[in-house]
Amino acid sequence: MSLFALFYMLFAYLLGSISSAILICRLTGLPDPRQNGSHNPGATNVLRIGNRKSALAVLIFDMLKGMIPVWAGYYLGLTQFELGMVALGACLGHIFPIFFQFKGGKGVATAFGAIAPISWTIAGSMFGTWIFVFLVSGYSSLSAVISALLVPFYVWWFKPEFTFPVALVCCLLIYRHHDNVQRLWRGQEDKVWAKFKKK
């Protein structure tokens, strides 16, 4: 990697470190997502403890954190490998944010945003997998884990030159969901729609 690409990856990490879930909850008067619900600062938990508009705002912001640096990287002349590492940097920032004691979200939305400029076909396959599993199971975490397991194969098929960095991103996503996997195994994981059924 070039020196410029390393600094640009650092920029992507810093951008990814901006936690939209925490900031939007503060601005809208919602509880701290790190202390309520699933204790995860992400769109799904904001939906649980707040409302759909706030969750949608978090989702869009988190996707843009990954999308903007990778998209801009194309115009800055970064190599394919460097673009993949920039995507990894944005996801690392979201998962381990320097501005919030390195305790961040699960990284799914940011990963989706980072993959989209690389290939809309891969992003569409990832989104389709997530939606299908979610509609069948009702579990956001299960959807994320299965999508993360399959995305490296989608990348290998459509854009093999990005397989290594994207596989690293997916390993991070699976690692961040290890608690969810344990709860799923024990039958203790909450479905996203549970909140609305209680109303």
mmCIF file of C-alpha atoms in Angstrom:
data_model
loop_
_atom_site.group_PDB
_atom_site.id
_atom_site.type_symbol
_atom_site.label_atom_id
_atom_site.label_comp_id
_atom_site.label_asym_id
_atom_site.label_seq_id
_atom_site.Cartn_x
_atom_site.Cartn_y
_atom_site.Cartn_z
ATOM 1 C CA MET A 1 0.000 0.000 0.000
ATOM 2 C CA SER A 2 1.142 3.545 -0.735
ATOM 3 C CA LEU A 3 1.686 6.060 2.061
ATOM 4 C CA PHE A 4 -1.301 8.049 0.803
ATOM 5 C CA ALA A 5 -3.500 4.957 0.929
ATOM 6 C CA LEU A 6 -2.438 4.294 4.534
ATOM 7 C CA PHE A 7 -3.376 7.826 5.573
ATOM 8 C CA TYR A 8 -6.623 7.539 3.634
ATOM 9 C CA MET A 9 -7.397 4.277 5.427
ATOM 10 C CA LEU A 10 -6.820 6.136 8.709
ATOM 11 C CA PHE A 11 -9.275 8.800 7.546
ATOM 12 C CA ALA A 12 -11.834 6.073 6.783
ATOM 13 C CA TYR A 13 -11.279 4.660 10.273
ATOM 14 C CA LEU A 14 -11.848 8.067 11.891
ATOM 15 C CA LEU A 15 -14.999 8.619 9.828
ATOM 16 C CA GLY A 16 -16.225 5.177 10.800
ATOM 17 C CA SER A 17 -15.573 6.012 14.457
ATOM 18 C CA ILE A 18 -18.381 8.599 14.463
ATOM 19 C CA SER A 19 -21.221 6.720 16.178
ATOM 20 C CA SER A 20 -24.454 7.899 14.601
ATOM 21 C CA ALA A 21 -26.558 5.800 16.987
ATOM 22 C CA ILE A 22 -25.165 7.567 20.064
ATOM 23 C CA LEU A 23 -25.296 11.040 18.516
ATOM 24 C CA ILE A 24 -28.805 10.696 17.058
ATOM 25 C CA CYS A 25 -30.144 9.286 20.319
ATOM 26 C CA ARG A 26 -28.688 12.289 22.151
ATOM 27 C CA LEU A 27 -30.168 14.729 19.650
ATOM 28 C CA THR A 28 -33.624 13.135 19.746
ATOM 29 C CA GLY A 29 -33.738 12.576 23.506
ATOM 30 C CA LEU A 30 -33.679 8.781 23.279
ATOM 31 C CA PRO A 31 -31.891 6.584 25.841
ATOM 32 C CA ASP A 32 -28.216 5.774 25.339
ATOM 33 C CA PRO A 33 -28.183 2.682 23.088
ATOM 34 C CA ARG A 34 -25.100 1.419 24.928
ATOM 35 C CA GLN A 35 -27.082 1.208 28.163
ATOM 36 C CA ASN A 36 -30.481 0.082 26.883
ATOM 37 C CA GLY A 37 -31.981 -2.628 24.716
ATOM 38 C CA SER A 38 -29.274 -4.911 23.368
ATOM 39 C CA HIS A 39 -26.607 -2.374 24.441
ATOM 40 C CA ASN A 40 -25.418 -2.161 20.838
ATOM 41 C CA PRO A 41 -25.066 1.307 19.229
ATOM 42 C CA GLY A 42 -26.669 0.382 15.930
ATOM 43 C CA ALA A 43 -29.846 0.900 13.910
ATOM 44 C CA THR A 44 -31.573 -2.275 15.114
ATOM 45 C CA ASN A 45 -31.172 -1.351 18.767
ATOM 46 C CA VAL A 46 -32.284 2.244 18.113
ATOM 47 C CA LEU A 47 -35.425 0.741 16.585
ATOM 48 C CA ARG A 48 -35.933 -1.307 19.753
ATOM 49 C CA ILE A 49 -35.510 1.582 22.195
ATOM 50 C CA GLY A 50 -36.711 4.418 19.999
ATOM 51 C CA ASN A 51 -38.606 4.792 16.758
ATOM 52 C CA ARG A 52 -38.382 4.036 13.056
ATOM 53 C CA LYS A 53 -37.286 7.519 11.961
ATOM 54 C CA SER A 54 -34.302 7.570 14.301
ATOM 55 C CA ALA A 55 -33.354 4.015 13.342
ATOM 56 C CA LEU A 56 -33.559 4.901 9.645
ATOM 57 C CA ALA A 57 -31.334 7.949 10.189
ATOM 58 C CA VAL A 58 -28.759 5.761 11.967
ATOM 59 C CA LEU A 59 -28.922 3.166 9.191
ATOM 60 C CA ILE A 60 -28.347 5.735 6.432
ATOM 61 C CA PHE A 61 -25.513 7.480 8.287
ATOM 62 C CA ASP A 62 -23.768 4.193 9.038
ATOM 63 C CA MET A 63 -23.976 3.100 5.391
ATOM 64 C CA LEU A 64 -22.576 6.444 4.200
ATOM 65 C CA LYS A 65 -19.601 6.063 6.567
ATOM 66 C CA GLY A 66 -18.524 3.065 4.545
ATOM 67 C CA MET A 67 -19.720 4.208 1.133
ATOM 68 C CA ILE A 68 -18.197 7.710 0.936
ATOM 69 C CA PRO A 69 -14.509 6.875 1.530
ATOM 70 C CA VAL A 70 -14.571 3.857 -0.814
ATOM 71 C CA TRP A 71 -16.412 5.744 -3.534
ATOM 72 C CA ALA A 72 -14.041 8.700 -3.251
ATOM 73 C CA GLY A 73 -11.118 6.266 -3.318
ATOM 74 C CA TYR A 74 -12.002 5.295 -6.889
ATOM 75 C CA TYR A 75 -11.597 8.906 -8.015
ATOM 76 C CA LEU A 76 -8.363 9.266 -6.036
ATOM 77 C CA GLY A 77 -6.807 6.427 -8.018
ATOM 78 C CA LEU A 78 -6.469 3.829 -5.270
ATOM 79 C CA THR A 79 -5.789 0.255 -6.324
ATOM 80 C CA GLN A 80 -8.383 -2.450 -5.845
ATOM 81 C CA PHE A 81 -6.541 -3.863 -2.842
ATOM 82 C CA GLU A 82 -6.246 -0.379 -1.303
ATOM 83 C CA LEU A 83 -9.978 0.202 -1.802
ATOM 84 C CA GLY A 84 -10.663 -3.049 0.030
ATOM 85 C CA MET A 85 -8.432 -1.948 2.904
ATOM 86 C CA VAL A 86 -10.231 1.422 3.049
ATOM 87 C CA ALA A 87 -13.505 -0.490 3.390
ATOM 88 C CA LEU A 88 -11.900 -2.479 6.206
ATOM 89 C CA GLY A 89 -10.757 0.753 7.872
ATOM 90 C CA ALA A 90 -14.274 2.210 7.864
ATOM 91 C CA CYS A 91 -15.682 -0.969 9.408
ATOM 92 C CA LEU A 92 -12.932 -1.079 12.033
ATOM 93 C CA GLY A 93 -13.841 2.483 12.975
ATOM 94 C CA HIS A 94 -17.493 1.586 13.418
ATOM 95 C CA ILE A 95 -16.745 -1.537 15.454
ATOM 96 C CA PHE A 96 -13.847 -0.071 17.479
ATOM 97 C CA PRO A 97 -14.470 3.721 17.504
ATOM 98 C CA ILE A 98 -11.637 5.789 18.935
ATOM 99 C CA PHE A 99 -14.128 8.495 19.960
ATOM 100 C CA PHE A 100 -16.220 6.117 22.102
ATOM 101 C CA GLN A 101 -13.717 4.003 24.068
ATOM 102 C CA PHE A 102 -13.400 1.518 21.174
ATOM 103 C CA LYS A 103 -16.890 0.139 21.913
ATOM 104 C CA GLY A 104 -18.964 0.355 18.755
ATOM 105 C CA GLY A 105 -21.650 -1.386 16.762
ATOM 106 C CA LYS A 106 -21.776 -4.631 14.819
ATOM 107 C CA GLY A 107 -20.725 -3.064 11.497
ATOM 108 C CA VAL A 108 -23.315 -4.557 9.136
ATOM 109 C CA ALA A 109 -24.645 -1.285 7.686
ATOM 110 C CA THR A 110 -21.153 0.188 7.336
ATOM 111 C CA ALA A 111 -19.921 -2.977 5.629
ATOM 112 C CA PHE A 112 -22.852 -2.864 3.216
ATOM 113 C CA GLY A 113 -22.103 0.777 2.416
ATOM 114 C CA ALA A 114 -18.420 0.012 1.863
ATOM 115 C CA ILE A 115 -19.144 -2.934 -0.430
ATOM 116 C CA ALA A 116 -21.732 -1.094 -2.551
ATOM 117 C CA PRO A 117 -19.222 1.047 -4.548
ATOM 118 C CA ILE A 118 -17.069 -2.052 -5.134
ATOM 119 C CA SER A 119 -19.966 -3.887 -6.755
ATOM 120 C CA TRP A 120 -23.680 -3.177 -6.677
ATOM 121 C CA THR A 121 -24.246 -6.802 -7.658
ATOM 122 C CA ILE A 122 -22.455 -8.007 -4.527
ATOM 123 C CA ALA A 123 -24.233 -5.411 -2.381
ATOM 124 C CA GLY A 124 -27.577 -6.514 -3.840
ATOM 125 C CA SER A 125 -26.762 -10.156 -3.133
ATOM 126 C CA MET A 126 -25.804 -9.266 0.438
ATOM 127 C CA PHE A 127 -28.996 -7.263 0.934
ATOM 128 C CA GLY A 128 -31.132 -9.997 -0.635
ATOM 129 C CA THR A 129 -29.600 -12.609 1.660
ATOM 130 C CA TRP A 130 -30.172 -10.426 4.725
ATOM 131 C CA ILE A 131 -33.802 -9.714 3.788
ATOM 132 C CA PHE A 132 -34.586 -13.354 2.999
ATOM 133 C CA VAL A 133 -33.185 -14.683 6.286
ATOM 134 C CA PHE A 134 -34.805 -11.864 8.246
ATOM 135 C CA LEU A 135 -38.256 -12.428 6.751
ATOM 136 C CA VAL A 136 -38.001 -16.164 7.428
ATOM 137 C CA SER A 137 -36.552 -15.947 10.957
ATOM 138 C CA GLY A 138 -37.271 -12.458 12.305
ATOM 139 C CA TYR A 139 -33.720 -12.289 13.718
ATOM 140 C CA SER A 140 -31.543 -9.399 12.569
ATOM 141 C CA SER A 141 -28.448 -11.027 14.068
ATOM 142 C CA LEU A 142 -28.984 -14.331 12.255
ATOM 143 C CA SER A 143 -29.483 -12.424 9.004
ATOM 144 C CA ALA A 144 -26.204 -10.594 9.546
ATOM 145 C CA VAL A 145 -24.212 -13.739 10.375
ATOM 146 C CA ILE A 146 -25.471 -15.725 7.387
ATOM 147 C CA SER A 147 -24.901 -12.747 5.081
ATOM 148 C CA ALA A 148 -21.337 -12.362 6.410
ATOM 149 C CA LEU A 149 -20.682 -16.043 5.773
ATOM 150 C CA LEU A 150 -21.913 -15.854 2.178
ATOM 151 C CA VAL A 151 -20.567 -12.462 1.057
ATOM 152 C CA PRO A 152 -16.952 -13.667 0.558
ATOM 153 C CA PHE A 153 -18.293 -16.244 -1.907
ATOM 154 C CA TYR A 154 -20.272 -13.544 -3.746
ATOM 155 C CA VAL A 155 -17.129 -11.414 -3.915
ATOM 156 C CA TRP A 156 -14.991 -14.334 -5.094
ATOM 157 C CA TRP A 157 -17.491 -14.975 -7.888
ATOM 158 C CA PHE A 158 -18.022 -11.402 -9.098
ATOM 159 C CA LYS A 159 -14.920 -9.449 -7.957
ATOM 160 C CA PRO A 160 -12.230 -11.952 -6.874
ATOM 161 C CA GLU A 161 -9.579 -9.251 -6.438
ATOM 162 C CA PHE A 162 -11.491 -7.938 -3.397
ATOM 163 C CA THR A 163 -11.935 -11.324 -1.722
ATOM 164 C CA PHE A 164 -9.209 -10.970 0.926
ATOM 165 C CA PRO A 165 -10.143 -7.551 2.407
ATOM 166 C CA VAL A 166 -13.879 -8.276 2.205
ATOM 167 C CA ALA A 167 -13.330 -11.638 3.910
ATOM 168 C CA LEU A 168 -11.538 -9.779 6.739
ATOM 169 C CA VAL A 169 -14.540 -7.452 7.063
ATOM 170 C CA CYS A 170 -16.899 -10.435 7.228
ATOM 171 C CA CYS A 171 -14.758 -12.115 9.886
ATOM 172 C CA LEU A 172 -15.107 -8.942 11.963
ATOM 173 C CA LEU A 173 -18.887 -8.989 11.517
ATOM 174 C CA ILE A 174 -19.134 -12.595 12.650
ATOM 175 C CA TYR A 175 -16.846 -11.916 15.622
ATOM 176 C CA ARG A 176 -19.027 -8.978 16.726
ATOM 177 C CA HIS A 177 -22.090 -11.246 16.635
ATOM 178 C CA HIS A 178 -20.649 -14.024 18.812
ATOM 179 C CA ASP A 179 -22.887 -13.068 21.755
ATOM 180 C CA ASN A 180 -25.923 -13.114 19.460
ATOM 181 C CA VAL A 181 -24.947 -16.543 18.141
ATOM 182 C CA GLN A 182 -24.798 -17.872 21.704
ATOM 183 C CA ARG A 183 -28.231 -16.404 22.497
ATOM 184 C CA LEU A 184 -29.638 -17.844 19.279
ATOM 185 C CA TRP A 185 -28.267 -21.254 20.236
ATOM 186 C CA ARG A 186 -29.908 -20.998 23.680
ATOM 187 C CA GLY A 187 -33.162 -19.646 22.232
ATOM 188 C CA GLN A 188 -32.766 -16.360 24.122
ATOM 189 C CA GLU A 189 -32.341 -13.939 21.208
ATOM 190 C CA ASP A 190 -35.154 -11.387 20.762
ATOM 191 C CA LYS A 191 -36.819 -10.966 17.399
ATOM 192 C CA VAL A 192 -36.903 -7.406 16.068
ATOM 193 C CA TRP A 193 -40.687 -7.441 15.750
ATOM 194 C CA ALA A 194 -41.140 -8.376 19.437
ATOM 195 C CA LYS A 195 -41.278 -4.693 20.403
ATOM 196 C CA PHE A 196 -44.189 -3.998 18.072
ATOM 197 C CA LYS A 197 -46.126 -7.124 19.081
ATOM 198 C CA LYS A 198 -46.065 -5.956 22.696
ATOM 199 C CA LYS A 199 -47.715 -2.652 21.808
#
